[in-house]
PDB file of C-alpha atoms and ligand atoms in Angstrom:
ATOM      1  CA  UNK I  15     237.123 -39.576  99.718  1.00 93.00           C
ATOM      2  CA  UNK I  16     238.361 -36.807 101.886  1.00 98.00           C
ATOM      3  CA  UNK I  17     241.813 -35.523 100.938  1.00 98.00           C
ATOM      4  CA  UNK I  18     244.190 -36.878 104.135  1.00 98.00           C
ATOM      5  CA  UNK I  19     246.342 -34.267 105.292  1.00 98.00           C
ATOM      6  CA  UNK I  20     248.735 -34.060 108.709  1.00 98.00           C
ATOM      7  CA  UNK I  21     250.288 -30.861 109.614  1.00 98.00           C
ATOM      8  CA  UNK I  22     253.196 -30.598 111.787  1.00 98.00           C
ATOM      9  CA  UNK I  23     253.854 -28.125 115.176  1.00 98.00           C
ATOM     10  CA  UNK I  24     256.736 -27.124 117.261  1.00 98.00           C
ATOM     11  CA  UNK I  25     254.762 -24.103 119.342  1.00 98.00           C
ATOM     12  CA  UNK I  26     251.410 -22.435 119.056  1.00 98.00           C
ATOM     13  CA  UNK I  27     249.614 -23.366 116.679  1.00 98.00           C
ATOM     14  CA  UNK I  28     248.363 -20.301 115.307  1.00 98.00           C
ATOM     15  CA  UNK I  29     248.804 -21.419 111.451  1.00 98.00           C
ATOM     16  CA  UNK I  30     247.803 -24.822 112.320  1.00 98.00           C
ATOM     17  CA  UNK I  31     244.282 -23.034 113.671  1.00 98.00           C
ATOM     18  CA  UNK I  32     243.800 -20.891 111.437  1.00 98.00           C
ATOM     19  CA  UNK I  33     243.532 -23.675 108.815  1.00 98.00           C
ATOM     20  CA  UNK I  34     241.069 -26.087 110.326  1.00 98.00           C
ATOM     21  CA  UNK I  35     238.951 -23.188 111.262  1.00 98.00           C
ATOM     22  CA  UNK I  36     238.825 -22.569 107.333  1.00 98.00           C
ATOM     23  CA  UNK I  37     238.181 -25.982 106.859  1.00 98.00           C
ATOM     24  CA  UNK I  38     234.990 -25.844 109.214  1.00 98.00           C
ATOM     25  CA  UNK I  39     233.518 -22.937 107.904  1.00 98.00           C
ATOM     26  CA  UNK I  40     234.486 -23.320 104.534  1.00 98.00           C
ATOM     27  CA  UNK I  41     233.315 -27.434 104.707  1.00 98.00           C
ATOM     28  CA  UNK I  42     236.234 -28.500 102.683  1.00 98.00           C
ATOM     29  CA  UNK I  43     236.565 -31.966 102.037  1.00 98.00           C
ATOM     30  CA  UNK I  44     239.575 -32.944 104.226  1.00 98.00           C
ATOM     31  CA  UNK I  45     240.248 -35.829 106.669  1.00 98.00           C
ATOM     32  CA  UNK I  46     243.118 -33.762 109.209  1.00 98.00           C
ATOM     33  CA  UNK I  47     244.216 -37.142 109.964  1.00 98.00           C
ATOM     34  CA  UNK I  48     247.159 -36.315 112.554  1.00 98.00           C
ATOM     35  CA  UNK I  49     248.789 -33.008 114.334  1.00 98.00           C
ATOM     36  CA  UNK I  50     252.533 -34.063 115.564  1.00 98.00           C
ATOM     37  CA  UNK I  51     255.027 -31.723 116.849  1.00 98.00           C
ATOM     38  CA  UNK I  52     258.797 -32.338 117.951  1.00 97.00           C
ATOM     39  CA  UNK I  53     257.899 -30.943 121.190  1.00 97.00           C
ATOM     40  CA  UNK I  54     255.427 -32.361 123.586  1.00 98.00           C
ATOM     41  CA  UNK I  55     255.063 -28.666 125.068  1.00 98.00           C
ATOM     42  CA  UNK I  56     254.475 -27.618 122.049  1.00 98.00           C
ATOM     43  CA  UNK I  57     250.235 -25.705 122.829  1.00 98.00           C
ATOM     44  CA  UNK I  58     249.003 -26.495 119.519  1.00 98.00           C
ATOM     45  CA  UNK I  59     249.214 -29.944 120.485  1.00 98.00           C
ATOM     46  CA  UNK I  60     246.083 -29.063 123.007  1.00 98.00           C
ATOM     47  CA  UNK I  61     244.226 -27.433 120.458  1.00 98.00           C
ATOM     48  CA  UNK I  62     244.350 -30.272 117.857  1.00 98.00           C
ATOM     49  CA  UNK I  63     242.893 -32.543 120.289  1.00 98.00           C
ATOM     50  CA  UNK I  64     240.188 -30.140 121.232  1.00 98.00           C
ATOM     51  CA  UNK I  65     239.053 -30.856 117.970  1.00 97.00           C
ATOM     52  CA  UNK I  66     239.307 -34.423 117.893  1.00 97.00           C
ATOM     53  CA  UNK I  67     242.117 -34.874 115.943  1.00 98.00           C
ATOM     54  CA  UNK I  68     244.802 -37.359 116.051  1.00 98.00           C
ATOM     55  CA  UNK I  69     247.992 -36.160 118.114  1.00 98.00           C
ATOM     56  CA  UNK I  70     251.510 -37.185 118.272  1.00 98.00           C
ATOM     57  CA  UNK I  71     254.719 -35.893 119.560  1.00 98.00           C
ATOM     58  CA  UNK I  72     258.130 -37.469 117.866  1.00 98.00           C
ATOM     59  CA  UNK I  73     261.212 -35.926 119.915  1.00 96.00           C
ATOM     60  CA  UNK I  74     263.997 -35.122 117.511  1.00 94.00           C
ATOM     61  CA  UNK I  75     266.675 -35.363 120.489  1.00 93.00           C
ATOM     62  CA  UNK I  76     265.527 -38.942 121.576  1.00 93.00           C
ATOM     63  CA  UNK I  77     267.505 -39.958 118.313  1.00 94.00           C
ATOM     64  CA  UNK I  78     269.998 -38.305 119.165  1.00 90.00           C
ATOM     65  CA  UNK I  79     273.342 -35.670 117.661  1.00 90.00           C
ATOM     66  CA  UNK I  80     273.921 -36.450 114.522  1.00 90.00           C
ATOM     67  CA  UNK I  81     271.058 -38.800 113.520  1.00 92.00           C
ATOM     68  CA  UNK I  82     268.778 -36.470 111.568  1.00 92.00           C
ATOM     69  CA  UNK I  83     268.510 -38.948 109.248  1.00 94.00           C
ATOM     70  CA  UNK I  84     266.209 -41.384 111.670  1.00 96.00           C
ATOM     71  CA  UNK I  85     264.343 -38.749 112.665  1.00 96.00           C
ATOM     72  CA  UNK I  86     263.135 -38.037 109.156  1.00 96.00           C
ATOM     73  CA  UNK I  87     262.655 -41.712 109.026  1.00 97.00           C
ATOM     74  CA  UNK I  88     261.074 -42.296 112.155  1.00 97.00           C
ATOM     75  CA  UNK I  89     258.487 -38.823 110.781  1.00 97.00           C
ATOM     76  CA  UNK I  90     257.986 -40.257 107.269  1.00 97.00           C
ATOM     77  CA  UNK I  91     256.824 -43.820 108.894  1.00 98.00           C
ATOM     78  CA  UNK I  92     254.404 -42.057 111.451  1.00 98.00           C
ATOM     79  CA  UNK I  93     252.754 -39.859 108.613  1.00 98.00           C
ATOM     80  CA  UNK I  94     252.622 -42.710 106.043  1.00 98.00           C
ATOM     81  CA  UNK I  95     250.728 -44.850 109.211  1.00 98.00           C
ATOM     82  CA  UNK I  96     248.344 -41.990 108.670  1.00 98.00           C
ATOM     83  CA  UNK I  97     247.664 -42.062 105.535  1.00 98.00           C
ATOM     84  CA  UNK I  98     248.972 -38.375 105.149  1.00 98.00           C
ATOM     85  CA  UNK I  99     248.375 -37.238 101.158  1.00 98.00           C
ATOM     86  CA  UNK I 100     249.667 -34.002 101.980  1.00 98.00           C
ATOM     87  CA  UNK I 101     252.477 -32.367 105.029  1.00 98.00           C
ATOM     88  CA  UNK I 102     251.573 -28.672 106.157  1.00 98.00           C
ATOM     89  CA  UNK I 103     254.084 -27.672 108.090  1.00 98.00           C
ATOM     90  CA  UNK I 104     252.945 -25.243 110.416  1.00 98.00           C
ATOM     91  CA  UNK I 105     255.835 -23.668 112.378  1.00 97.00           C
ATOM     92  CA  UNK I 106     257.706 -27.067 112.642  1.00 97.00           C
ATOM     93  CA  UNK I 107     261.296 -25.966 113.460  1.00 93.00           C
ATOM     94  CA  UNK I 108     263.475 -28.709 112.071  1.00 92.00           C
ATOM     95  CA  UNK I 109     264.764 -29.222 108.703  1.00 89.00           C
ATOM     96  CA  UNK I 110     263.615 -31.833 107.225  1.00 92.00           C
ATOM     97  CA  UNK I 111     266.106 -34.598 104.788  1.00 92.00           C
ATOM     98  CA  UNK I 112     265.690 -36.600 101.833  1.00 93.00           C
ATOM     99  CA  UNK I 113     264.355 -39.683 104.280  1.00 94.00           C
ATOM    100  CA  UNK I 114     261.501 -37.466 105.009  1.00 94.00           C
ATOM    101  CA  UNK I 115     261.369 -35.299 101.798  1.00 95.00           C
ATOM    102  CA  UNK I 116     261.667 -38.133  99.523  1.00 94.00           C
ATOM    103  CA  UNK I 117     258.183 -40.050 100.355  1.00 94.00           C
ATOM    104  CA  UNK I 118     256.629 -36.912 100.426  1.00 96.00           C
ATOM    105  CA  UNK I 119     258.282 -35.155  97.461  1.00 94.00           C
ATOM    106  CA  UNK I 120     255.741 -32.640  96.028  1.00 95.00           C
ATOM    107  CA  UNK I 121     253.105 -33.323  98.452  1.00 97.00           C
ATOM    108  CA  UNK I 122     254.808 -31.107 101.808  1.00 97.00           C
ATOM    109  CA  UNK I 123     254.237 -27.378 101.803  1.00 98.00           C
ATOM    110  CA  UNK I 124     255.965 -24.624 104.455  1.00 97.00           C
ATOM    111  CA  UNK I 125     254.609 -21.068 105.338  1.00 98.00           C
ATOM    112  CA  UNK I 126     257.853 -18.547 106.228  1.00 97.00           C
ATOM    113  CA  UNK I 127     257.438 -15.788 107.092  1.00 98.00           C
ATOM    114  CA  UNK I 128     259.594 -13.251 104.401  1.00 98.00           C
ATOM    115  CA  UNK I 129     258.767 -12.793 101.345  1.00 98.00           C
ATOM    116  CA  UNK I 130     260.910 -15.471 100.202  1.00 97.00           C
ATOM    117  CA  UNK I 131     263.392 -15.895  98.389  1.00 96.00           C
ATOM    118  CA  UNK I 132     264.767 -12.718 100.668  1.00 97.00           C
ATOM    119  CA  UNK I 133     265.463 -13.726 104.239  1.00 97.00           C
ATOM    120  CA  UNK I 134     265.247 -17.727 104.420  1.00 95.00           C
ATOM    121  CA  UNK I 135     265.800 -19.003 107.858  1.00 94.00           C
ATOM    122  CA  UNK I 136     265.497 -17.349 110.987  1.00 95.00           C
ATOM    123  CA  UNK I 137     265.117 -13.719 112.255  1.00 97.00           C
ATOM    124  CA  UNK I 138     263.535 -12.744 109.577  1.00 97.00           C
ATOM    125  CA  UNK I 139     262.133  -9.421 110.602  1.00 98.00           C
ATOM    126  CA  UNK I 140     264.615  -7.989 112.390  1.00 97.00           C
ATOM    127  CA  UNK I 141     266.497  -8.744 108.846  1.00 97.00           C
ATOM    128  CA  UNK I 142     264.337  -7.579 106.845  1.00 97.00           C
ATOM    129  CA  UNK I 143     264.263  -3.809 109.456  1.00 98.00           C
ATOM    130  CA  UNK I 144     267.893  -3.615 109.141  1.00 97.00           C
ATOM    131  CA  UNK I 145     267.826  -4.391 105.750  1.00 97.00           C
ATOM    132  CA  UNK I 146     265.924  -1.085 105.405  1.00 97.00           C
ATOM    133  CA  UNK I 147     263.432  -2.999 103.426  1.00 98.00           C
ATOM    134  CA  UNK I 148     259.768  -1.320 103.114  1.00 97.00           C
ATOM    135  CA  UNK I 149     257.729  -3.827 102.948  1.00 98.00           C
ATOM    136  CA  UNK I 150     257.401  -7.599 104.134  1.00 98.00           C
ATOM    137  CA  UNK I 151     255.453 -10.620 104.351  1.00 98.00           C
ATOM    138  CA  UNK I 152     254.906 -14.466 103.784  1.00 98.00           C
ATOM    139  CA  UNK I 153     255.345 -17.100 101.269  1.00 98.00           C
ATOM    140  CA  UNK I 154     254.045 -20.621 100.960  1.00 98.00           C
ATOM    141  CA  UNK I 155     256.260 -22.863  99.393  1.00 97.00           C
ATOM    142  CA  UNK I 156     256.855 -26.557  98.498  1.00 97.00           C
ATOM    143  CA  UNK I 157     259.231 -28.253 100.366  1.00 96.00           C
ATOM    144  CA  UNK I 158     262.335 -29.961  98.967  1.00 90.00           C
ATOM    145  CA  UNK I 159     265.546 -30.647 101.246  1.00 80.00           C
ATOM    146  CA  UNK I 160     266.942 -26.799 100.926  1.00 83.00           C
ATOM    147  CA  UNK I 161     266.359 -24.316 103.542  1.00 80.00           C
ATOM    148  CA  UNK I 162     263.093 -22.735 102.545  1.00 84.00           C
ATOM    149  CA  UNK I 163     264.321 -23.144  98.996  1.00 86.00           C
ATOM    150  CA  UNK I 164     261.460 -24.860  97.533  1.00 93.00           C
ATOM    151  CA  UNK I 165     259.228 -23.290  94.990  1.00 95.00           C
ATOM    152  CA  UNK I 166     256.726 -20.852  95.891  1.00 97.00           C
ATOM    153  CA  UNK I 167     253.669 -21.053  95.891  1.00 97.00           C
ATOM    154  CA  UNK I 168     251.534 -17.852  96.925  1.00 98.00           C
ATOM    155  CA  UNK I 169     252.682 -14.672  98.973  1.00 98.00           C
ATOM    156  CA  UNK I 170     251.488 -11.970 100.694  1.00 98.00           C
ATOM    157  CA  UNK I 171     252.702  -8.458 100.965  1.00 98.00           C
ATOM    158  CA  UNK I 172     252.215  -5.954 104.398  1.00 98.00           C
ATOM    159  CA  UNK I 173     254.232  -2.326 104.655  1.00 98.00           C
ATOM    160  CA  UNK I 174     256.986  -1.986 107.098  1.00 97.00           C
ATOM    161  CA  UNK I 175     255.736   1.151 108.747  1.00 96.00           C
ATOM    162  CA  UNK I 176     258.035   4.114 110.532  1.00 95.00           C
ATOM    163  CA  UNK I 177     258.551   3.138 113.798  1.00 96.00           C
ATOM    164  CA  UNK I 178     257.935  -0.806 113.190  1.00 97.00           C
ATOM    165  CA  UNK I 179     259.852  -3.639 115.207  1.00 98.00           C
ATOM    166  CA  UNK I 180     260.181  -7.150 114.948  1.00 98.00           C
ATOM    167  CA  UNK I 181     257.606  -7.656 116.412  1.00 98.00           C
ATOM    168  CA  UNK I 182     254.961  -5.073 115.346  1.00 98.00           C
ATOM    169  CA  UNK I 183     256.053  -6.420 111.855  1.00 98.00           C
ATOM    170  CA  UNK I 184     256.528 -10.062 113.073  1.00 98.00           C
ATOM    171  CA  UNK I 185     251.617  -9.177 114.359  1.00 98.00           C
ATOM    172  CA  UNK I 186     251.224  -7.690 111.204  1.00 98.00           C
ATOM    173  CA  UNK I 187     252.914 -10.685 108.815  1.00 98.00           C
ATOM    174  CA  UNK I 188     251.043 -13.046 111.061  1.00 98.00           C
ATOM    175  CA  UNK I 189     247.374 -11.615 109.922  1.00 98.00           C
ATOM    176  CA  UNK I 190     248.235 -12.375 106.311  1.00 98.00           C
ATOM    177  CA  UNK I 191     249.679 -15.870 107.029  1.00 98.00           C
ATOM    178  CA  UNK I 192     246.391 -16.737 108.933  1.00 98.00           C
ATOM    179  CA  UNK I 193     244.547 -15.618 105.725  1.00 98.00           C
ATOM    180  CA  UNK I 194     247.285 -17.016 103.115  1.00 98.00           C
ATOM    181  CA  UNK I 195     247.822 -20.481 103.981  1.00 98.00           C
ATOM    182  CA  UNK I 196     244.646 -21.729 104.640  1.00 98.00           C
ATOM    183  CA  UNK I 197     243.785 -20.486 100.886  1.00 98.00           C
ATOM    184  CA  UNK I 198     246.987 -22.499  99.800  1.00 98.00           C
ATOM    185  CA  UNK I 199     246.016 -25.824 101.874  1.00 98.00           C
ATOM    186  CA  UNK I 200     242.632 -25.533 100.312  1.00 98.00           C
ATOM    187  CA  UNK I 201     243.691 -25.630  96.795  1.00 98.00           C
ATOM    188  CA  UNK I 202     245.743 -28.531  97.300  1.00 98.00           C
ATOM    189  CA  UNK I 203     243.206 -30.439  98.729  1.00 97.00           C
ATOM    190  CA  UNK I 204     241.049 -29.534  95.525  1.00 97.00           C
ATOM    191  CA  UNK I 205     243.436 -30.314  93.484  1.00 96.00           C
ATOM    192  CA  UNK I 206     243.769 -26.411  92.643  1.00 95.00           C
ATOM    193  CA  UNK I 207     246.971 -25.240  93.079  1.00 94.00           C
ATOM    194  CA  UNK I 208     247.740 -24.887  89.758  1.00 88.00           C
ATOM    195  CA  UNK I 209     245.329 -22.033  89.720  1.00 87.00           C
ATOM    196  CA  UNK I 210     247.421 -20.288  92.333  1.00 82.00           C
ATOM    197  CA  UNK I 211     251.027 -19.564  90.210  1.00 65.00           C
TER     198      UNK I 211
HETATM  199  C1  GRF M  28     254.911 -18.410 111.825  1.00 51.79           C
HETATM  200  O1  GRF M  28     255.342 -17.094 111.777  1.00 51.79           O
HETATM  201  C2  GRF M  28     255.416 -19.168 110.626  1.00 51.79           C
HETATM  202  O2  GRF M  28     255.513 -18.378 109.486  1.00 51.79           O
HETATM  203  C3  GRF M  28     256.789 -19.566 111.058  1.00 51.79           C
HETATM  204  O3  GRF M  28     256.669 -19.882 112.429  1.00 51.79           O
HETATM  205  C4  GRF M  28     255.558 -19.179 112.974  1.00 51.79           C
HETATM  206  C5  GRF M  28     254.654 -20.216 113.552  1.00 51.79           C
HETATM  207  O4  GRF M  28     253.591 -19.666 114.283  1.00 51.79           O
HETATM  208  N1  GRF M  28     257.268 -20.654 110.242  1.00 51.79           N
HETATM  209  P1  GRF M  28     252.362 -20.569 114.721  1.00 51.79           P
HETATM  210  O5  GRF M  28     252.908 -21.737 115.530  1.00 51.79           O
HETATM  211  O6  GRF M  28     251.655 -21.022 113.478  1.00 51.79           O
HETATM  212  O7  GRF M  28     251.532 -19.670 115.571  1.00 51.79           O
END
């Protein structure tokens, strides 16, 4: 049986396409079994459906200030009608609680792009530049209901060059995400990542 796994948006895509691109070429044995974003804007949206895969948007505002909680409930229902085995999130910009971590727990994995545990959150390039720092990059990590806190599972390095900016370093990161997580995703679905630490 193919492994079920839904990834989750908020813009592009680029992650998000990078891994079922892998998966076609590669033939893994995966059933992408739904794309949803927070934002029905959100262009990866388009490029899920190109594919014939499964898309739906769940907007965190329509539950209103304050009610974080439902959303993660609302998102844990919608990926558990699925059948999700596994979470990527691909550039999903909201935090995610215990009602959405806890069905998942140790099945939801994040890419970020610092190398984590330096420079969780956002900006992270322009942190990391006026940190002086010389070199960058991206970690994939489990997810658990801290701020990109969870624990790693495979990074990538790149140099910060002279004359770099955020986003020079922001092009350069991106490359080795594109490479990075689609290895990661692939070992979970075989049952592999283990191998990885
Ligand atoms: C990536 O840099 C990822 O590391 C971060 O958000 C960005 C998403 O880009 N979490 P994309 O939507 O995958 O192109």
């Amino acid at each position: 049986m193919p492994t079920k796994v839904a990834i989750l948006i908020s813009g592009r895509g680029s992650n998000m396409a990078a891994i079922l691109d892998a998966a076609d070429r590669e033939g893994w044995d995966v059933d992408f079994c739904l794309v949803l974003s927070n934002k029905a804007s959100a262009g990866g949206l388009q490029l899920a459906a190109d594919r014939g895969i499964p898309t739906d948007v769940l907007d965190h505002r329509s539950f209103g200030r304050g009610n974080r909680h439902l959303f993660d409930a609302a998102l844990a229902e919608r990926l558990q009608a699925a059948g999700a085995e596994w979470v990527v999130l691909a550039g999903f910009m909201r935090i995610l609680g215990s009602n959405f971590v806890g069905p998942f727990a140790g099945r939801i994995m994040n890419i970020h792009p610092s190398l984590l545990p330096k420079y969780q959150g956002l900006h992270t390039h322009e942190r990391a530049l006026a940190a002086g720092e010389i070199r960058a990059g991206c970690t994939v990590h489990l997810v658990d209901d801290s701020l990109d806190g969870g624990p790693v599972l495979a990074q990538a390095e790149v140099p910060i060059v002279e004359g770099d900016d955020a986003d020079s370093l922001a092009a350069r990161v991106l490359i080795e995400e594109h490479r990075l997580y689609p290895a990661v995703v692939r070992a979970a679905v075989e049952g592999r990542l283990g191998e990885l630490r």
